[in-house]
Amino acid sequence: MASAAAGGQLRRTPLYDFHVENGAKMVPFAGYSMPLAYGSVGAIASHHHVRKSVGLFDVSHMVQHNFLGSGATAFLEWITPSSLSKLAPYSSTLSVILNEKGGIIDDTVITKHADDAFYVVTNAGRRDRDLAWIKERLEEWDSTRAAEAGKVEHEVLEDWGLLALQGPEAAQYLQGLTSFDLRELTFGKSAFVPLEGYNLHVARGGYTGEDGFEISIPPSQTVEVAQLLSKPPVQLTGLGARDSLRLEAGMCLYGQDLDEDTTPVEAGLTWVIGKERRETGDFIGAEGVRKHLKDGPPRRRIGIVVEEAPARQGAKIFAPSSQELIGAVTSGIPSPTLGKNIAMGYVQSGYHKKGTELLVEVRNKLRKAVLTPMPFVPTNYYRG
C-alpha cells in the first residue's frame, strides 16, 4: 500500500509539525508519516469520543484533484461506471476507477460542481498508480475522443489540506464558525462556506458513519484552519480510531478490502454503477462488470461477528459442515462500540446470506462466526 516519496522518505502532510506539537505518535501509512494517536489518549477512547462528541482527522494524505473542461463528465464516466451526468451540482457520489478487467484500481469520491468541473478525492496509497493511469487515459482521450466529446484538464491540488470533522457534535461546532446555514448541507452535498474569514470547500460526509464534514484547504491556510477546528469539545483523532470507526460503519479500506482483482459487484458496490450504465455504459472494465451482474459474482464481500477471539486480515473462513475453505477475512477488530469481534471479508457466493453460520480460523483454532449485515453500527448521516 505504501507509496513513498523519492529516496524512500515518508511524505508529510502540511500538518506534520502540528501533529508533533500536539503529542502525536507518528507512524508510516500509505507512504506518509501519519498520527496514530495523540498524547495519552488511546485509540479506543478516541473512537468513543467521535461516536459521542466530535473528532478531527487529518486526511491531507488523500489526493485531491480537479477535472475541468467540456469533456470532464464524459471522461469521468469513461474511467468510472457512475452516472455523473445525472448528478446534481454540488453533489457527491462514491465511485470506483476500474481497470480493463473490471477490477478496482481505487475507490474515490467524486463531487460535481458543474458539467465541466469536478472535484475528486483518491487514496494516498494508490497515488502513483492512479496518477499514472489517469495520465495514460487522458493521453488516449486527447488522441481518440476529445474532438468529439470535449477536452479535459486535470489538476492535482498538491500540498492542500483536507480535514475531517466527524461526530454528532460536528455540525454544532462548525456552525459556531460560519454564517452559512449548515442545515442546507445534507449528506453528500457540498458548498463553499465562509469559516472565520476563510472561504473553504466543505462536503458533508466522511469515513466514520457519523455526521460530519470534509474540508479542503489551500496550503497556506491549513495549519490555521486546523487550529480553529481543534478546540474543545473537538479532539484530535488518529489512524487507530479511524480504522475501527470505518469498519463499524462497514466501509472498505483499499489494499485490504478492495484491490485490482475485485470487481464492484463482488465488493457489494453495485450501487455505485449507474442503472442506465449497467447495460449500455461505455466505461473501462464494463465487460467484466457486466459478466458479474449477469451471472452473479464468484464471491461476495460480507460482514461477520466472530465468537471468542478477533479475526484479523488473512484469517481463513470455512464452511461449518464440510469445513471447506470458502474465503478470507480482509479487515477485523474488536468493536469498541459493540463489544463484539467484527470482521469484513469475502466468501464464495452462496455463503453470503444474512444469518449464515461460518467458521473462522483464529490462532490455529476454528471459531464460530455469524454473517451479519453491514454497517455493524447504524450510521448517523444528516439527511435533513
mmCIF file of C-alpha atoms in Angstrom:
data_model
loop_
_atom_site.group_PDB
_atom_site.id
_atom_site.type_symbol
_atom_site.label_atom_id
_atom_site.label_comp_id
_atom_site.label_asym_id
_atom_site.label_seq_id
_atom_site.Cartn_x
_atom_site.Cartn_y
_atom_site.Cartn_z
ATOM 1 C CA MET A 1 0.000 0.000 0.000
ATOM 2 C CA ALA A 2 2.901 2.342 0.643
ATOM 3 C CA SER A 3 3.792 4.972 -1.907
ATOM 4 C CA ALA A 4 6.885 6.769 -0.616
ATOM 5 C CA ALA A 5 8.424 9.955 -1.906
ATOM 6 C CA ALA A 6 11.751 9.954 -3.747
ATOM 7 C CA GLY A 7 14.533 8.133 -1.919
ATOM 8 C CA GLY A 8 12.088 6.105 0.162
ATOM 9 C CA GLN A 9 11.389 9.036 2.502
ATOM 10 C CA LEU A 10 7.917 9.221 4.008
ATOM 11 C CA ARG A 11 5.869 12.130 2.762
ATOM 12 C CA ARG A 12 4.479 14.618 5.270
ATOM 13 C CA THR A 13 1.121 16.347 5.226
ATOM 14 C CA PRO A 14 1.036 20.135 5.807
ATOM 15 C CA LEU A 15 0.098 19.349 9.424
ATOM 16 C CA TYR A 16 3.109 17.198 10.358
ATOM 17 C CA ASP A 17 4.573 19.772 12.782
ATOM 18 C CA PHE A 18 1.081 20.479 14.168
ATOM 19 C CA HIS A 19 0.676 16.778 14.985
ATOM 20 C CA VAL A 20 4.077 16.525 16.667
ATOM 21 C CA GLU A 21 3.372 19.661 18.750
ATOM 22 C CA ASN A 22 0.118 18.043 19.888
ATOM 23 C CA GLY A 23 1.843 14.872 21.098
ATOM 24 C CA ALA A 24 1.016 12.606 18.169
ATOM 25 C CA LYS A 25 2.616 9.209 17.795
ATOM 26 C CA MET A 26 3.579 9.251 14.101
ATOM 27 C CA VAL A 27 3.585 6.034 12.067
ATOM 28 C CA PRO A 28 4.092 5.143 8.378
ATOM 29 C CA PHE A 29 0.838 4.850 6.420
ATOM 30 C CA ALA A 30 0.357 4.830 2.637
ATOM 31 C CA GLY A 31 3.765 6.431 2.143
ATOM 32 C CA TYR A 32 3.095 9.201 4.680
ATOM 33 C CA SER A 33 4.046 9.858 8.271
ATOM 34 C CA MET A 34 0.625 9.993 9.932
ATOM 35 C CA PRO A 35 -0.706 10.325 13.501
ATOM 36 C CA LEU A 36 -1.791 7.029 15.082
ATOM 37 C CA ALA A 37 -2.976 8.595 18.361
ATOM 38 C CA TYR A 38 -2.326 11.737 20.430
ATOM 39 C CA GLY A 39 -0.707 12.015 23.854
ATOM 40 C CA SER A 40 -2.125 9.651 26.455
ATOM 41 C CA VAL A 41 -5.490 9.321 24.696
ATOM 42 C CA GLY A 42 -5.700 5.795 23.294
ATOM 43 C CA ALA A 43 -7.398 4.741 20.078
ATOM 44 C CA ILE A 44 -10.430 3.258 21.884
ATOM 45 C CA ALA A 45 -11.021 6.441 23.921
ATOM 46 C CA SER A 46 -10.719 8.486 20.708
ATOM 47 C CA HIS A 47 -13.161 6.138 18.984
ATOM 48 C CA HIS A 48 -15.765 6.625 21.717
ATOM 49 C CA HIS A 49 -15.252 10.402 21.665
ATOM 50 C CA VAL A 50 -16.060 10.555 17.933
ATOM 51 C CA ARG A 51 -19.178 8.386 18.414
ATOM 52 C CA LYS A 52 -20.408 10.596 21.282
ATOM 53 C CA SER A 53 -18.998 14.064 20.541
ATOM 54 C CA VAL A 54 -16.629 15.250 17.774
ATOM 55 C CA GLY A 55 -13.145 14.432 16.497
ATOM 56 C CA LEU A 56 -10.817 15.984 13.919
ATOM 57 C CA PHE A 57 -8.837 13.839 11.462
ATOM 58 C CA ASP A 58 -6.017 14.930 9.166
ATOM 59 C CA VAL A 59 -6.740 13.263 5.822
ATOM 60 C CA SER A 60 -4.447 15.554 3.811
ATOM 61 C CA HIS A 61 -2.557 12.478 2.586
ATOM 62 C CA MET A 62 -5.503 11.791 0.269
ATOM 63 C CA VAL A 63 -5.025 13.048 -3.301
ATOM 64 C CA GLN A 64 -7.304 15.933 -4.278
ATOM 65 C CA HIS A 65 -7.963 16.575 -7.980
ATOM 66 C CA ASN A 66 -9.896 18.934 -10.239
ATOM 67 C CA PHE A 67 -11.156 17.753 -13.628
ATOM 68 C CA LEU A 68 -12.191 20.691 -15.801
ATOM 69 C CA GLY A 69 -13.403 21.232 -19.343
ATOM 70 C CA SER A 70 -16.272 20.403 -21.670
ATOM 71 C CA GLY A 71 -15.263 16.714 -21.721
ATOM 72 C CA ALA A 72 -14.952 16.312 -17.938
ATOM 73 C CA THR A 73 -18.266 14.493 -17.429
ATOM 74 C CA ALA A 74 -17.707 12.122 -20.347
ATOM 75 C CA PHE A 75 -14.101 11.405 -19.324
ATOM 76 C CA LEU A 76 -15.008 10.551 -15.734
ATOM 77 C CA GLU A 77 -17.912 8.414 -16.986
ATOM 78 C CA TRP A 78 -15.358 6.536 -19.082
ATOM 79 C CA ILE A 79 -12.923 5.743 -16.263
ATOM 80 C CA THR A 80 -15.734 5.044 -13.724
ATOM 81 C CA PRO A 81 -19.147 3.345 -14.035
ATOM 82 C CA SER A 82 -21.052 6.161 -12.278
ATOM 83 C CA SER A 83 -23.877 8.294 -13.715
ATOM 84 C CA LEU A 84 -22.219 11.670 -13.335
ATOM 85 C CA SER A 85 -24.277 13.446 -15.991
ATOM 86 C CA LYS A 86 -27.337 12.952 -13.743
ATOM 87 C CA LEU A 87 -25.584 14.107 -10.555
ATOM 88 C CA ALA A 88 -26.877 17.470 -9.303
ATOM 89 C CA PRO A 89 -24.377 20.351 -8.930
ATOM 90 C CA TYR A 90 -22.504 20.283 -5.602
ATOM 91 C CA SER A 91 -23.467 16.646 -5.013
ATOM 92 C CA SER A 92 -21.046 13.777 -4.394
ATOM 93 C CA THR A 93 -21.001 10.064 -5.071
ATOM 94 C CA LEU A 94 -18.731 7.232 -4.068
ATOM 95 C CA SER A 95 -17.273 5.682 -7.203
ATOM 96 C CA VAL A 96 -14.563 3.314 -8.420
ATOM 97 C CA ILE A 97 -11.815 3.656 -11.029
ATOM 98 C CA LEU A 98 -11.729 0.368 -12.936
ATOM 99 C CA ASN A 99 -9.075 -1.494 -14.916
ATOM 100 C CA GLU A 100 -9.787 -3.255 -18.225
ATOM 101 C CA LYS A 101 -10.996 -6.407 -16.429
ATOM 102 C CA GLY A 102 -13.420 -4.501 -14.191
ATOM 103 C CA GLY A 103 -11.126 -4.715 -11.146
ATOM 104 C CA ILE A 104 -10.961 -1.760 -8.769
ATOM 105 C CA ILE A 105 -7.853 0.398 -9.222
ATOM 106 C CA ASP A 106 -9.130 2.708 -6.495
ATOM 107 C CA ASP A 107 -12.288 3.833 -4.757
ATOM 108 C CA THR A 108 -12.959 7.549 -4.928
ATOM 109 C CA VAL A 109 -15.430 10.293 -4.036
ATOM 110 C CA ILE A 110 -16.477 12.452 -6.985
ATOM 111 C CA THR A 111 -18.111 15.824 -6.381
ATOM 112 C CA LYS A 112 -19.752 17.595 -9.292
ATOM 113 C CA HIS A 113 -19.581 21.378 -9.211
ATOM 114 C CA ALA A 114 -20.837 21.796 -12.778
ATOM 115 C CA ASP A 115 -20.914 19.746 -16.006
ATOM 116 C CA ASP A 116 -17.399 20.995 -16.762
ATOM 117 C CA ALA A 117 -15.971 20.948 -13.218
ATOM 118 C CA PHE A 118 -15.459 18.034 -10.814
ATOM 119 C CA TYR A 119 -13.571 17.733 -7.525
ATOM 120 C CA VAL A 120 -12.264 14.197 -6.941
ATOM 121 C CA VAL A 121 -10.531 12.609 -3.925
ATOM 122 C CA THR A 122 -8.494 9.389 -4.266
ATOM 123 C CA ASN A 123 -6.431 7.287 -1.856
ATOM 124 C CA ALA A 124 -2.878 8.124 -0.813
ATOM 125 C CA GLY A 125 -1.710 4.520 -1.071
ATOM 126 C CA ARG A 126 -2.803 4.450 -4.724
ATOM 127 C CA ARG A 127 -1.327 7.821 -5.627
ATOM 128 C CA ASP A 128 1.324 6.633 -8.096
ATOM 129 C CA ARG A 129 -0.920 4.015 -9.713
ATOM 130 C CA ASP A 130 -3.878 6.432 -10.021
ATOM 131 C CA LEU A 131 -1.896 9.355 -11.413
ATOM 132 C CA ALA A 132 -0.131 7.175 -13.995
ATOM 133 C CA TRP A 133 -3.455 5.596 -15.033
ATOM 134 C CA ILE A 134 -5.221 8.972 -15.314
ATOM 135 C CA LYS A 135 -2.319 10.406 -17.339
ATOM 136 C CA GLU A 136 -2.432 7.478 -19.784
ATOM 137 C CA ARG A 137 -6.204 7.666 -20.129
ATOM 138 C CA LEU A 138 -6.057 11.442 -20.713
ATOM 139 C CA GLU A 139 -3.491 10.929 -23.497
ATOM 140 C CA GLU A 140 -5.751 8.284 -25.026
ATOM 141 C CA TRP A 141 -8.725 10.639 -24.667
ATOM 142 C CA ASP A 142 -6.913 13.508 -26.381
ATOM 143 C CA SER A 143 -5.980 11.348 -29.358
ATOM 144 C CA THR A 144 -9.265 9.463 -29.826
ATOM 145 C CA ARG A 145 -12.202 11.161 -28.108
ATOM 146 C CA ALA A 146 -11.564 14.806 -27.249
ATOM 147 C CA ALA A 147 -12.502 16.170 -30.691
ATOM 148 C CA GLU A 148 -15.984 14.724 -30.341
ATOM 149 C CA ALA A 149 -16.561 14.571 -26.560
ATOM 150 C CA GLY A 150 -14.608 17.628 -25.384
ATOM 151 C CA LYS A 151 -11.261 18.428 -23.810
ATOM 152 C CA VAL A 152 -10.305 17.733 -20.213
ATOM 153 C CA GLU A 153 -7.813 19.428 -17.903
ATOM 154 C CA HIS A 154 -6.546 17.532 -14.854
ATOM 155 C CA GLU A 155 -5.133 19.404 -11.870
ATOM 156 C CA VAL A 156 -3.708 17.792 -8.717
ATOM 157 C CA LEU A 157 -4.091 20.010 -5.645
ATOM 158 C CA GLU A 158 -0.612 19.360 -4.283
ATOM 159 C CA ASP A 159 0.024 20.118 -0.589
ATOM 160 C CA TRP A 160 -3.591 21.110 0.033
ATOM 161 C CA GLY A 161 -5.030 20.264 3.426
ATOM 162 C CA LEU A 162 -8.034 18.007 3.946
ATOM 163 C CA LEU A 163 -9.613 17.784 7.387
ATOM 164 C CA ALA A 164 -12.494 15.564 8.501
ATOM 165 C CA LEU A 165 -14.605 16.882 11.387
ATOM 166 C CA GLN A 166 -16.678 13.885 12.500
ATOM 167 C CA GLY A 167 -19.231 13.105 15.179
ATOM 168 C CA PRO A 168 -22.722 14.045 16.411
ATOM 169 C CA GLU A 169 -21.490 17.443 17.673
ATOM 170 C CA ALA A 170 -19.588 18.319 14.465
ATOM 171 C CA ALA A 171 -22.367 20.454 12.963
ATOM 172 C CA GLN A 172 -22.944 22.432 16.152
ATOM 173 C CA TYR A 173 -19.224 23.185 16.446
ATOM 174 C CA LEU A 174 -18.801 24.170 12.789
ATOM 175 C CA GLN A 175 -21.984 26.277 12.824
ATOM 176 C CA GLY A 176 -20.368 28.435 15.507
ATOM 177 C CA LEU A 177 -17.670 29.423 12.967
ATOM 178 C CA THR A 178 -19.871 30.338 9.997
ATOM 179 C CA SER A 179 -22.878 32.400 8.923
ATOM 180 C CA PHE A 180 -23.760 29.691 6.385
ATOM 181 C CA ASP A 181 -26.776 27.622 7.498
ATOM 182 C CA LEU A 182 -25.318 24.120 7.653
ATOM 183 C CA ARG A 183 -28.822 22.609 7.723
ATOM 184 C CA GLU A 184 -28.864 23.286 3.972
ATOM 185 C CA LEU A 185 -25.887 20.974 3.584
ATOM 186 C CA THR A 186 -27.296 17.439 3.739
ATOM 187 C CA PHE A 187 -25.257 14.237 3.455
ATOM 188 C CA GLY A 188 -23.471 14.026 0.089
ATOM 189 C CA LYS A 189 -23.763 17.758 -0.621
ATOM 190 C CA SER A 190 -21.009 20.373 -0.625
ATOM 191 C CA ALA A 191 -20.618 24.149 -0.765
ATOM 192 C CA PHE A 192 -18.032 26.881 -0.467
ATOM 193 C CA VAL A 193 -18.508 28.011 3.122
ATOM 194 C CA PRO A 194 -17.082 31.108 4.878
ATOM 195 C CA LEU A 195 -15.270 29.960 8.042
ATOM 196 C CA GLU A 196 -13.887 32.783 10.176
ATOM 197 C CA GLY A 197 -12.600 34.698 7.146
ATOM 198 C CA TYR A 198 -11.606 31.633 5.088
ATOM 199 C CA ASN A 199 -13.725 30.511 2.127
ATOM 200 C CA LEU A 200 -13.434 26.724 2.022
ATOM 201 C CA HIS A 201 -14.921 23.758 0.181
ATOM 202 C CA VAL A 202 -16.969 21.832 2.748
ATOM 203 C CA ALA A 203 -18.539 18.463 1.917
ATOM 204 C CA ARG A 204 -20.953 16.746 4.301
ATOM 205 C CA GLY A 205 -19.912 13.144 4.763
ATOM 206 C CA GLY A 206 -16.948 11.134 5.948
ATOM 207 C CA TYR A 207 -15.498 7.762 6.800
ATOM 208 C CA THR A 208 -16.842 7.142 10.310
ATOM 209 C CA GLY A 209 -20.580 6.567 9.823
ATOM 210 C CA GLU A 210 -21.275 9.684 11.892
ATOM 211 C CA ASP A 211 -22.440 13.090 10.731
ATOM 212 C CA GLY A 212 -19.514 15.221 9.698
ATOM 213 C CA PHE A 213 -17.681 17.342 7.155
ATOM 214 C CA GLU A 214 -14.594 17.088 4.973
ATOM 215 C CA ILE A 215 -12.955 20.466 4.490
ATOM 216 C CA SER A 216 -10.473 21.189 1.683
ATOM 217 C CA ILE A 217 -7.939 23.904 2.485
ATOM 218 C CA PRO A 218 -5.278 25.771 0.436
ATOM 219 C CA PRO A 219 -1.696 25.071 1.640
ATOM 220 C CA SER A 220 -1.135 28.495 3.220
ATOM 221 C CA GLN A 221 -4.250 28.196 5.411
ATOM 222 C CA THR A 222 -4.164 24.556 6.519
ATOM 223 C CA VAL A 223 -2.426 24.975 9.892
ATOM 224 C CA GLU A 224 -4.591 27.949 10.910
ATOM 225 C CA VAL A 225 -7.802 26.116 9.998
ATOM 226 C CA ALA A 226 -6.642 23.016 11.917
ATOM 227 C CA GLN A 227 -6.060 25.199 14.969
ATOM 228 C CA LEU A 228 -9.501 26.757 14.512
ATOM 229 C CA LEU A 229 -11.169 23.344 14.323
ATOM 230 C CA SER A 230 -9.347 21.665 17.212
ATOM 231 C CA LYS A 231 -10.712 23.446 20.265
ATOM 232 C CA PRO A 232 -12.846 21.598 22.873
ATOM 233 C CA PRO A 233 -15.009 19.585 22.577
ATOM 234 C CA VAL A 234 -13.130 18.635 19.371
ATOM 235 C CA GLN A 235 -10.442 16.026 19.990
ATOM 236 C CA LEU A 236 -7.604 15.343 17.567
ATOM 237 C CA THR A 237 -8.036 11.772 16.329
ATOM 238 C CA GLY A 238 -5.562 9.447 14.617
ATOM 239 C CA LEU A 239 -5.471 6.422 12.346
ATOM 240 C CA GLY A 240 -6.175 3.903 15.109
ATOM 241 C CA ALA A 241 -9.671 5.223 15.767
ATOM 242 C CA ARG A 242 -10.230 5.960 12.079
ATOM 243 C CA ASP A 243 -9.819 2.279 11.229
ATOM 244 C CA SER A 244 -12.180 0.991 13.939
ATOM 245 C CA LEU A 245 -14.807 3.643 13.141
ATOM 246 C CA ARG A 246 -14.802 2.893 9.399
ATOM 247 C CA LEU A 247 -15.023 -0.867 9.952
ATOM 248 C CA GLU A 248 -18.005 -0.476 12.302
ATOM 249 C CA ALA A 249 -19.571 1.633 9.514
ATOM 250 C CA GLY A 250 -18.931 -1.193 7.001
ATOM 251 C CA MET A 251 -16.604 0.906 4.852
ATOM 252 C CA CYS A 252 -13.763 -0.517 2.775
ATOM 253 C CA LEU A 253 -10.055 0.213 3.091
ATOM 254 C CA TYR A 254 -8.261 -0.028 -0.245
ATOM 255 C CA GLY A 255 -5.481 -2.603 -0.194
ATOM 256 C CA GLN A 256 -7.315 -4.729 2.371
ATOM 257 C CA ASP A 257 -10.977 -4.904 1.345
ATOM 258 C CA LEU A 258 -10.585 -3.772 -2.285
ATOM 259 C CA ASP A 259 -7.972 -4.479 -4.943
ATOM 260 C CA GLU A 260 -7.474 -4.800 -8.689
ATOM 261 C CA ASP A 261 -8.708 -8.402 -8.710
ATOM 262 C CA THR A 262 -12.043 -7.419 -7.153
ATOM 263 C CA THR A 263 -14.999 -6.058 -9.122
ATOM 264 C CA PRO A 264 -17.514 -3.612 -7.631
ATOM 265 C CA VAL A 265 -20.148 -6.372 -7.823
ATOM 266 C CA GLU A 266 -18.038 -8.699 -5.643
ATOM 267 C CA ALA A 267 -17.323 -5.805 -3.280
ATOM 268 C CA GLY A 268 -21.007 -5.059 -2.695
ATOM 269 C CA LEU A 269 -20.621 -1.731 -4.507
ATOM 270 C CA THR A 270 -23.029 -2.415 -7.374
ATOM 271 C CA TRP A 271 -24.962 0.668 -6.229
ATOM 272 C CA VAL A 272 -22.164 2.963 -7.475
ATOM 273 C CA ILE A 273 -22.854 1.745 -11.045
ATOM 274 C CA GLY A 274 -25.492 3.969 -12.647
ATOM 275 C CA LYS A 275 -28.655 1.987 -13.527
ATOM 276 C CA GLU A 276 -28.666 3.068 -17.160
ATOM 277 C CA ARG A 277 -24.943 2.299 -17.415
ATOM 278 C CA ARG A 278 -25.224 -1.345 -16.347
ATOM 279 C CA GLU A 279 -26.292 -2.463 -19.814
ATOM 280 C CA THR A 280 -25.198 0.298 -22.170
ATOM 281 C CA GLY A 281 -22.496 2.309 -20.369
ATOM 282 C CA ASP A 282 -19.260 2.852 -22.269
ATOM 283 C CA PHE A 283 -16.785 2.558 -19.403
ATOM 284 C CA ILE A 284 -13.447 0.846 -18.962
ATOM 285 C CA GLY A 285 -13.925 -2.645 -17.494
ATOM 286 C CA ALA A 286 -17.604 -2.841 -18.492
ATOM 287 C CA GLU A 287 -17.348 -6.382 -19.854
ATOM 288 C CA GLY A 288 -16.037 -7.865 -16.600
ATOM 289 C CA VAL A 289 -18.574 -5.933 -14.528
ATOM 290 C CA ARG A 290 -21.485 -6.987 -16.759
ATOM 291 C CA LYS A 291 -20.454 -10.634 -16.546
ATOM 292 C CA HIS A 292 -20.711 -10.470 -12.738
ATOM 293 C CA LEU A 293 -24.006 -8.563 -12.920
ATOM 294 C CA LYS A 294 -25.478 -11.143 -15.300
ATOM 295 C CA ASP A 295 -24.094 -14.409 -13.908
ATOM 296 C CA GLY A 296 -23.544 -13.349 -10.305
ATOM 297 C CA PRO A 297 -20.058 -12.827 -8.836
ATOM 298 C CA PRO A 298 -17.990 -15.855 -7.728
ATOM 299 C CA ARG A 299 -17.518 -14.324 -4.274
ATOM 300 C CA ARG A 300 -19.017 -11.548 -2.194
ATOM 301 C CA ARG A 301 -17.928 -9.132 0.497
ATOM 302 C CA ILE A 302 -19.592 -9.883 3.821
ATOM 303 C CA GLY A 303 -19.639 -8.829 7.450
ATOM 304 C CA ILE A 304 -19.306 -11.336 10.283
ATOM 305 C CA VAL A 305 -19.359 -11.378 14.079
ATOM 306 C CA VAL A 306 -16.752 -13.818 15.421
ATOM 307 C CA GLU A 307 -17.002 -15.584 18.779
ATOM 308 C CA GLU A 308 -14.212 -15.697 21.394
ATOM 309 C CA ALA A 309 -11.301 -14.009 19.597
ATOM 310 C CA PRO A 310 -10.923 -11.248 16.977
ATOM 311 C CA ALA A 311 -10.174 -12.388 13.412
ATOM 312 C CA ARG A 312 -7.588 -10.297 11.587
ATOM 313 C CA GLN A 313 -6.721 -9.735 7.949
ATOM 314 C CA GLY A 314 -5.891 -13.048 6.250
ATOM 315 C CA ALA A 315 -7.841 -15.285 8.637
ATOM 316 C CA LYS A 316 -9.372 -18.193 6.700
ATOM 317 C CA ILE A 317 -13.134 -18.699 6.528
ATOM 318 C CA PHE A 318 -14.578 -22.242 6.308
ATOM 319 C CA ALA A 319 -17.998 -23.761 5.681
ATOM 320 C CA PRO A 320 -19.235 -25.202 9.015
ATOM 321 C CA SER A 321 -20.427 -28.604 7.747
ATOM 322 C CA SER A 322 -17.739 -29.607 5.234
ATOM 323 C CA GLN A 323 -15.009 -27.367 6.665
ATOM 324 C CA GLU A 324 -14.205 -26.430 3.069
ATOM 325 C CA LEU A 325 -12.139 -23.247 2.679
ATOM 326 C CA ILE A 326 -14.572 -20.667 1.237
ATOM 327 C CA GLY A 327 -12.953 -17.293 1.851
ATOM 328 C CA ALA A 328 -10.824 -14.980 3.989
ATOM 329 C CA VAL A 329 -11.083 -12.026 6.333
ATOM 330 C CA THR A 330 -9.832 -8.701 4.926
ATOM 331 C CA SER A 331 -10.358 -6.461 7.996
ATOM 332 C CA GLY A 332 -11.151 -7.367 11.596
ATOM 333 C CA ILE A 333 -11.207 -5.760 15.062
ATOM 334 C CA PRO A 334 -12.798 -5.990 18.477
ATOM 335 C CA SER A 335 -15.573 -3.376 18.025
ATOM 336 C CA PRO A 336 -15.262 -0.674 20.721
ATOM 337 C CA THR A 337 -18.931 0.317 20.291
ATOM 338 C CA LEU A 338 -20.472 -3.168 20.272
ATOM 339 C CA GLY A 339 -18.071 -5.093 22.478
ATOM 340 C CA LYS A 340 -18.030 -7.875 19.852
ATOM 341 C CA ASN A 341 -15.408 -9.096 17.380
ATOM 342 C CA ILE A 342 -16.391 -7.856 13.941
ATOM 343 C CA ALA A 343 -14.777 -8.557 10.582
ATOM 344 C CA MET A 344 -15.203 -7.999 6.877
ATOM 345 C CA GLY A 345 -14.121 -10.424 4.203
ATOM 346 C CA TYR A 346 -15.017 -12.376 1.077
ATOM 347 C CA VAL A 347 -16.732 -15.748 0.766
ATOM 348 C CA GLN A 348 -17.891 -17.876 -2.148
ATOM 349 C CA SER A 349 -21.333 -16.905 -3.427
ATOM 350 C CA GLY A 350 -23.998 -18.991 -1.736
ATOM 351 C CA TYR A 351 -22.499 -18.478 1.709
ATOM 352 C CA HIS A 352 -23.330 -14.756 1.771
ATOM 353 C CA LYS A 353 -26.880 -14.775 3.201
ATOM 354 C CA LYS A 354 -27.686 -12.993 6.465
ATOM 355 C CA GLY A 355 -27.501 -15.311 9.474
ATOM 356 C CA THR A 356 -25.296 -17.910 7.758
ATOM 357 C CA GLU A 357 -23.057 -19.660 10.282
ATOM 358 C CA LEU A 358 -19.383 -19.925 9.349
ATOM 359 C CA LEU A 359 -16.082 -20.940 10.923
ATOM 360 C CA VAL A 360 -13.052 -18.632 11.081
ATOM 361 C CA GLU A 361 -9.535 -19.771 11.917
ATOM 362 C CA VAL A 362 -8.083 -17.590 14.673
ATOM 363 C CA ARG A 363 -4.858 -18.608 16.458
ATOM 364 C CA ASN A 364 -4.971 -22.095 14.925
ATOM 365 C CA LYS A 365 -8.479 -22.748 16.230
ATOM 366 C CA LEU A 366 -11.787 -22.684 14.361
ATOM 367 C CA ARG A 367 -14.171 -20.133 15.898
ATOM 368 C CA LYS A 368 -17.872 -19.795 15.231
ATOM 369 C CA ALA A 369 -18.971 -16.745 13.251
ATOM 370 C CA VAL A 370 -22.320 -15.432 12.026
ATOM 371 C CA LEU A 371 -22.817 -13.455 8.833
ATOM 372 C CA THR A 372 -24.142 -10.027 9.827
ATOM 373 C CA PRO A 373 -25.379 -7.167 7.629
ATOM 374 C CA MET A 374 -23.222 -4.054 7.480
ATOM 375 C CA PRO A 375 -22.943 -1.408 8.777
ATOM 376 C CA PHE A 376 -22.363 -3.113 12.104
ATOM 377 C CA VAL A 377 -23.179 0.181 13.861
ATOM 378 C CA PRO A 378 -26.081 2.226 12.413
ATOM 379 C CA THR A 379 -24.948 5.322 10.509
ATOM 380 C CA ASN A 380 -25.990 8.792 11.652
ATOM 381 C CA TYR A 381 -25.716 10.844 8.467
ATOM 382 C CA TYR A 382 -27.607 14.127 8.348
ATOM 383 C CA ARG A 383 -30.237 13.938 5.623
ATOM 384 C CA GLY A 384 -32.261 16.997 6.620
#
